[in-house]
CSV table of C-alpha atoms and ligand atoms in Angstrom, one decimal:
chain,number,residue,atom,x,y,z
E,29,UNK,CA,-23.1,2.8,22.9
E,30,UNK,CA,-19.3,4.0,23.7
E,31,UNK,CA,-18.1,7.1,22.8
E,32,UNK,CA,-15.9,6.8,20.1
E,33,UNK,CA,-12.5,7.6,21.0
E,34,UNK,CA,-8.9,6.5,19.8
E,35,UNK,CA,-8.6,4.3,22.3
E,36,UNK,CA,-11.6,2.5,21.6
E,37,UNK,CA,-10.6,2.6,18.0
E,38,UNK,CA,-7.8,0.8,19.0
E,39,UNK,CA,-9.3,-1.6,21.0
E,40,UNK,CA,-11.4,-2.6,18.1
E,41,UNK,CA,-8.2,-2.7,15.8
E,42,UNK,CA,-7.0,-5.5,18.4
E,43,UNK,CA,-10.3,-7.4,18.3
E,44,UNK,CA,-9.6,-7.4,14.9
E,45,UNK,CA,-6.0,-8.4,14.7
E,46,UNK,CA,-6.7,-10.9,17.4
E,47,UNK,CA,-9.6,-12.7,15.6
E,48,UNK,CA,-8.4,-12.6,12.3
E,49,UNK,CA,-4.7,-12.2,12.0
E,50,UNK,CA,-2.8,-15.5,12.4
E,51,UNK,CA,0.7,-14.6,14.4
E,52,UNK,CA,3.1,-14.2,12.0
E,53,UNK,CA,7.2,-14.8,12.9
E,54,UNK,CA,8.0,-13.3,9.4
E,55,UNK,CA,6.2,-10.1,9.6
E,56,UNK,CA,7.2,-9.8,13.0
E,57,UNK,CA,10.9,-10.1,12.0
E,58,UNK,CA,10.5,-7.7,8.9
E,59,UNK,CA,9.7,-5.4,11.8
E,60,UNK,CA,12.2,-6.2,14.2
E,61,UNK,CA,15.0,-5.5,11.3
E,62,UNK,CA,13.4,-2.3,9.4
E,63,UNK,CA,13.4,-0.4,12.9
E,64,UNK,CA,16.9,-1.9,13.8
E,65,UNK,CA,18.1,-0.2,10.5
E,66,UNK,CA,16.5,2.8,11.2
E,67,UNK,CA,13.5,2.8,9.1
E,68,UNK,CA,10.7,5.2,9.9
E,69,UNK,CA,7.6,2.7,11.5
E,70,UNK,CA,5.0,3.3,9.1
E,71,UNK,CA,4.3,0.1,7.5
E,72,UNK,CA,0.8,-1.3,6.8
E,73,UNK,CA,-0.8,-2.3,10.3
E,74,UNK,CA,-1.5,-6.0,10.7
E,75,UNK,CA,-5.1,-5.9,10.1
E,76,UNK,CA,-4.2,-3.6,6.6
E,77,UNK,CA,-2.0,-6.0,6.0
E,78,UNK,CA,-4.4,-8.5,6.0
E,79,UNK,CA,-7.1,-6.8,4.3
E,80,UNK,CA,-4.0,-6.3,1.1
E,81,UNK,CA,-3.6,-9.9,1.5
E,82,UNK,CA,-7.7,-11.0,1.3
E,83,UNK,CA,-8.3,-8.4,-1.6
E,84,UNK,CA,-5.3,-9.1,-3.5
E,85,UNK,CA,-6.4,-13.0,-3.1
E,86,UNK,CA,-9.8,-12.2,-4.5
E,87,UNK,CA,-8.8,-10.2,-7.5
E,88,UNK,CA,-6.6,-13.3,-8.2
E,89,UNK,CA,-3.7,-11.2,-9.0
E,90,UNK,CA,-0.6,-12.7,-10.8
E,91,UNK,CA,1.7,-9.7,-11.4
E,92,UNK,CA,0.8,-6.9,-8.2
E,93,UNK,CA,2.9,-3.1,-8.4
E,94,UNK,CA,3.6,-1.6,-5.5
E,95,UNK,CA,4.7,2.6,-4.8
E,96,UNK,CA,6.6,2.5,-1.8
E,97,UNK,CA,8.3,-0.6,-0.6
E,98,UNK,CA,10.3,0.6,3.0
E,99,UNK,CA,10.9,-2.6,5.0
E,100,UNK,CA,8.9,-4.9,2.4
E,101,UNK,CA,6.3,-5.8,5.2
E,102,UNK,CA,3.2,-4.8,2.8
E,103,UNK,CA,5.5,-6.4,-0.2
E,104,UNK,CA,5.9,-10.0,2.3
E,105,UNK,CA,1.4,-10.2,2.3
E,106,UNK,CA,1.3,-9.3,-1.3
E,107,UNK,CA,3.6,-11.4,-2.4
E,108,UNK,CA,2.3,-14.4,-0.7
E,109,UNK,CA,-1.0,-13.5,-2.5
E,110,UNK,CA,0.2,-14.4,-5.9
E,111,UNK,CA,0.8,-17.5,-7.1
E,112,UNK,CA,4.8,-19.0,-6.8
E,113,UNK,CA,4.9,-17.9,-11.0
E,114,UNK,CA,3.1,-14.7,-10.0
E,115,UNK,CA,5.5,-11.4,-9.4
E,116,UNK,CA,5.2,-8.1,-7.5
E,117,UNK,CA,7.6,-5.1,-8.8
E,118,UNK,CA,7.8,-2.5,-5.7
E,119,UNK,CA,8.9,0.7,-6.2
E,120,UNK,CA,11.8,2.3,-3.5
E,121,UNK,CA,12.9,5.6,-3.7
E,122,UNK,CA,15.5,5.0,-0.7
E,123,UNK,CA,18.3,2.4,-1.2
E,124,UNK,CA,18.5,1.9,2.2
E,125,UNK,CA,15.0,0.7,2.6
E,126,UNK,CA,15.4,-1.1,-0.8
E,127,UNK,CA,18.4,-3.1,0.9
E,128,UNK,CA,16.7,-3.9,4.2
E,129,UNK,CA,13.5,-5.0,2.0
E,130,UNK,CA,15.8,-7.7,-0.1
E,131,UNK,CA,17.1,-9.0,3.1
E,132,UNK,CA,13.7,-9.0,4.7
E,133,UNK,CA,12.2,-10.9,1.5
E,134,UNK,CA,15.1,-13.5,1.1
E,135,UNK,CA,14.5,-14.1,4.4
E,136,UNK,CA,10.9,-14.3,4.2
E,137,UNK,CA,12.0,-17.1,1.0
E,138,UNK,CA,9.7,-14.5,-1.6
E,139,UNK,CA,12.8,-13.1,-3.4
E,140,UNK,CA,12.3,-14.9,-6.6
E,141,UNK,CA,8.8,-13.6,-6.7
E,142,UNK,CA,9.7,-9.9,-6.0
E,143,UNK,CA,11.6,-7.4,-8.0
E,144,UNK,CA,12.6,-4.0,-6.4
E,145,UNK,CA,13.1,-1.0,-8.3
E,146,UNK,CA,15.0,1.5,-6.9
E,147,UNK,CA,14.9,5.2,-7.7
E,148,UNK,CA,11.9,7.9,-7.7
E,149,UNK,CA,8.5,6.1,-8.6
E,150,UNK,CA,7.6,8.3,-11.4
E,151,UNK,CA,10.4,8.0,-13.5
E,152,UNK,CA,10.4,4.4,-12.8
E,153,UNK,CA,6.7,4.5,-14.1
E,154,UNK,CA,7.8,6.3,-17.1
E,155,UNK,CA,10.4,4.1,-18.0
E,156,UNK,CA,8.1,0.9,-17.5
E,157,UNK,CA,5.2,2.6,-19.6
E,158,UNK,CA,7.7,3.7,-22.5
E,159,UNK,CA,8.6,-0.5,-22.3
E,160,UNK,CA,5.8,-1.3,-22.8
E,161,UNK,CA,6.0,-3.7,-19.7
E,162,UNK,CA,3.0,-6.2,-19.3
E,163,UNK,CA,-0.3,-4.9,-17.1
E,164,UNK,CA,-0.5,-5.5,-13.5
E,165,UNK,CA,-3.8,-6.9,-11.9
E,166,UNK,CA,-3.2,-5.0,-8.8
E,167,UNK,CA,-1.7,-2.2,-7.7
E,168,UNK,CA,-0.6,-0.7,-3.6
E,169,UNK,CA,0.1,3.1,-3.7
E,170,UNK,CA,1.9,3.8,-0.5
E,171,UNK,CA,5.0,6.3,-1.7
E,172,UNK,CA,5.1,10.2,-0.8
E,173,UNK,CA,1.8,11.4,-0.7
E,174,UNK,CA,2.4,14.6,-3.0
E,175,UNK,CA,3.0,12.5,-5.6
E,176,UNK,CA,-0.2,9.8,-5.5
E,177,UNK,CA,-2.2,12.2,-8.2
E,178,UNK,CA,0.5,11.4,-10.5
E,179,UNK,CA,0.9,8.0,-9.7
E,180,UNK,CA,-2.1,6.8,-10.7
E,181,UNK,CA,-2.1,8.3,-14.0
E,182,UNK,CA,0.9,7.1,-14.9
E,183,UNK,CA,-0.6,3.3,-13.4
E,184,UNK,CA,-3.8,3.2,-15.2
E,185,UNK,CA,-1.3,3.0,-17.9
E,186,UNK,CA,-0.3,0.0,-16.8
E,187,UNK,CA,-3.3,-1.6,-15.9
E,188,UNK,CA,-6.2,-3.2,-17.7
E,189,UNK,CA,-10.2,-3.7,-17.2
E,190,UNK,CA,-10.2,-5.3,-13.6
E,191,UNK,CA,-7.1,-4.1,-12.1
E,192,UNK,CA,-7.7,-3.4,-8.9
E,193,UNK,CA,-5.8,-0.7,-7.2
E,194,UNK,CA,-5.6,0.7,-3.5
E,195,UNK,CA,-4.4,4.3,-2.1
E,196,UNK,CA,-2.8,4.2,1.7
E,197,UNK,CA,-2.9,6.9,3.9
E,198,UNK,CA,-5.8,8.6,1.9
E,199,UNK,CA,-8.0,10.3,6.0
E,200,UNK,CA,-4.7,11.3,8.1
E,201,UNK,CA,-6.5,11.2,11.0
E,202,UNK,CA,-9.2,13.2,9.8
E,203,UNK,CA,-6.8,15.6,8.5
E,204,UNK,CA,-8.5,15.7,5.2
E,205,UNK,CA,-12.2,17.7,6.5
E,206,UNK,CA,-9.9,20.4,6.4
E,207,UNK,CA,-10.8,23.0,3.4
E,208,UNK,CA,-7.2,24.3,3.8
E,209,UNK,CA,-4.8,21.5,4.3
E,210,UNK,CA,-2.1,22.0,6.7
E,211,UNK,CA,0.3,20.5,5.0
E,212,UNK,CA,1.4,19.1,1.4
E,213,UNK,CA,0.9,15.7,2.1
E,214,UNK,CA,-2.5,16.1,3.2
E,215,UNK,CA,-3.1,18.1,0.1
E,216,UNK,CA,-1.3,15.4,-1.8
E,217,UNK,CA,-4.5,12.9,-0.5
E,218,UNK,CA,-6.9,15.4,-1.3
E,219,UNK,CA,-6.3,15.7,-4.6
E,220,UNK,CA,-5.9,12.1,-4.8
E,221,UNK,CA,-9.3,11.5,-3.7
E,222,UNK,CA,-11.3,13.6,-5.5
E,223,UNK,CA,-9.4,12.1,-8.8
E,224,UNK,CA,-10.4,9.1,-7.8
E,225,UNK,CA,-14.1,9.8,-7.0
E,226,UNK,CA,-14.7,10.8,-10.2
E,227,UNK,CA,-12.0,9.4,-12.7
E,228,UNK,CA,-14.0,8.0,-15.7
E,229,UNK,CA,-11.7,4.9,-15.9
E,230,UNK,CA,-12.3,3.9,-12.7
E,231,UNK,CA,-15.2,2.8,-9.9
E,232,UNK,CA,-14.4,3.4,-6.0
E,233,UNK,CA,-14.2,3.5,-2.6
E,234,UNK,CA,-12.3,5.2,0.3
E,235,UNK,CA,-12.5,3.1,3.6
E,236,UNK,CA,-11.6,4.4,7.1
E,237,UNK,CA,-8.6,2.0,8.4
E,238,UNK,CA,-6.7,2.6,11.9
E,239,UNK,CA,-3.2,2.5,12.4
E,240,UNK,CA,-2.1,5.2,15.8
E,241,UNK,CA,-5.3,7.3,14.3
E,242,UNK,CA,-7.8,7.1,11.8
E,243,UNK,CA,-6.5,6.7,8.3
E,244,UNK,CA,-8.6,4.9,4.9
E,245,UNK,CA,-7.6,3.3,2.2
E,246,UNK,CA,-9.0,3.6,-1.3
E,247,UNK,CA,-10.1,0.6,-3.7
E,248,UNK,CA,-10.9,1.1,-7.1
E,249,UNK,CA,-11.3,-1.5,-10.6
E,250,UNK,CA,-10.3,0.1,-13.5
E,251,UNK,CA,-13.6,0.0,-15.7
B,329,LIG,N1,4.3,0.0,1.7
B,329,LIG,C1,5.2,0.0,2.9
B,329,LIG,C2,5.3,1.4,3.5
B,329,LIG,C3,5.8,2.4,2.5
B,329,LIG,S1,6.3,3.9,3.3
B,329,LIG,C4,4.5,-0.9,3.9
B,329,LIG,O1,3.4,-0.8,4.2
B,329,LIG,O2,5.2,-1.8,4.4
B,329,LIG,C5,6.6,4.9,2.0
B,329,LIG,C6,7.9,4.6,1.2
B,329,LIG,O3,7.9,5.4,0.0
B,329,LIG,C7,9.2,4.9,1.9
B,329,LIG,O4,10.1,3.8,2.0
B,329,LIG,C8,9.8,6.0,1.1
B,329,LIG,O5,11.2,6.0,1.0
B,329,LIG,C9,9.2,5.7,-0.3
B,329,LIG,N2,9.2,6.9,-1.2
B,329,LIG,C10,9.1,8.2,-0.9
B,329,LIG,N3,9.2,9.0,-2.0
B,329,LIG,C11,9.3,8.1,-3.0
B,329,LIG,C12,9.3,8.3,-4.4
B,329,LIG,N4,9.3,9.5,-5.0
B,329,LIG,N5,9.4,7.2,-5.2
B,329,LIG,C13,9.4,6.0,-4.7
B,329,LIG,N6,9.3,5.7,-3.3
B,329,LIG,C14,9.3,6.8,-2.5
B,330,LIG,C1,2.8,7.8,7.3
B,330,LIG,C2,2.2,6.5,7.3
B,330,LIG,C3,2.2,5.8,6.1
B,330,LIG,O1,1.5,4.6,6.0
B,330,LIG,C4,2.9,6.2,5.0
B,330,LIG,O2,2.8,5.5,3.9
B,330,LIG,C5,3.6,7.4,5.1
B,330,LIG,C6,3.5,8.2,6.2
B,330,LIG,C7,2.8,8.6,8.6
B,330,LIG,O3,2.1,8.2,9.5
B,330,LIG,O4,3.5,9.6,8.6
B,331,LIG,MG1,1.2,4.0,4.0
């Protein structure tokens, strides 16, 4: 057997990508633009975008929220996951990324089908609970990590049984088998992940994903 390595980790990321991840002039573009603006180049990897794509597909979702839009790249797959009535609302601190992320979607012809919301995600949250907006069938956390404890408290709120919802971000390279994190965003996904082991509303899974190092990402259907 090979070592395992990063590199081979890698390699077996573009194994992956190759095989199963059709060329894509959109996504590609989204890319091109978001680092030509001067966005930070930490969108969803291909192959994690494709795996948002598939599971989004399965759950059949019709209205998907999203924490943490940047570029729109993981908004582009899940929004092509839902039907042309179906809706994602994505959640955009920055209104810089929120305006390269219109552009990106309007190009990508998935504006009507994609509202951004621009301002900090809780508060945002709030004010969608307190409207009493309609349930989403699945949700992508992918904002600042300190915050993802919080976020899905506030989203179980707006889901129902059968909502599906992923973390991002949730191994940092292994960053996580620390007992003292070095940093808050690591503690962020710690805390994340042992709420979501154990919530009582919810049944789950953390994944290991690879994009530069090892990473995972969480599912979990709300009971
Ligand atoms: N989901 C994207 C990547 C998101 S990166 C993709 O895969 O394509 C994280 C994003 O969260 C950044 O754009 C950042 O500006 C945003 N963010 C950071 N803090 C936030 C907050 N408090 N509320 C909402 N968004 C936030
Ligand atoms: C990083 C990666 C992400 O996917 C993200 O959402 C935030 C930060 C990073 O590698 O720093
Ligand atoms: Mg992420």
């Amino acid at each position: 057997m090979r070592p395992v390595s990063e590199h081979l980790l890698e390699q077996i990321d573009g194994y992956i990508e190759h095989l199963f991840v059709p060329p894509d002039a959109v996504l590609a573009q989204n890319l091109k633009d978001s680092a030509a603006a001067g966005l930070p180049e930490i969108a969803v990897s291909p192959v994690q975008g494709r795996f948002l794509y598939i599971l989004a597909k399965i759950t059949g979702a019709k209205r998907i929220l999203e924490i943490g839009t940047l570029g729109g790249y993981s908004t582009t797959v899940l929004a092509r996951a839902v039907p042309e009535s179906g809706k994602v609302v994505t959640l955009e601190f920055s209104p810089l990324h929120a305006s390269v992320a219109r552009k990106n979607l309007e190009l990508a012809g998935l504006g009507s089908r994609v509202e951004i919301r621009v301002g900090p995600g809780a508060e945002t949250l709030d004010k969608m609970i307190q409207a009493g907006e309609e349930s989403f069938d699945f949700v992508f956390i992918d904002a600042d990590k300190p915050g993802y404890a919080g976020y899905l408290e506030q989203v179980l709120r707006l889901s129902h049984s059968g909502t599906v919802i992923v973390g991002d971000n949730l191994i940092r390279g292994g960053g996580v088998l620390e007992d003292v994190p070095p940093d808050e965003l690591v503690a962020g996904v710690k805390k994340f992940n042992s709420l979501v082991a154990s919530h009582p509303r919810l049944e789950s899974i953390l994944l290991t994903t690879y994009k530069e190092k090892v990473d995972g990402m969480s599912v979990s259907r709300v009971k």
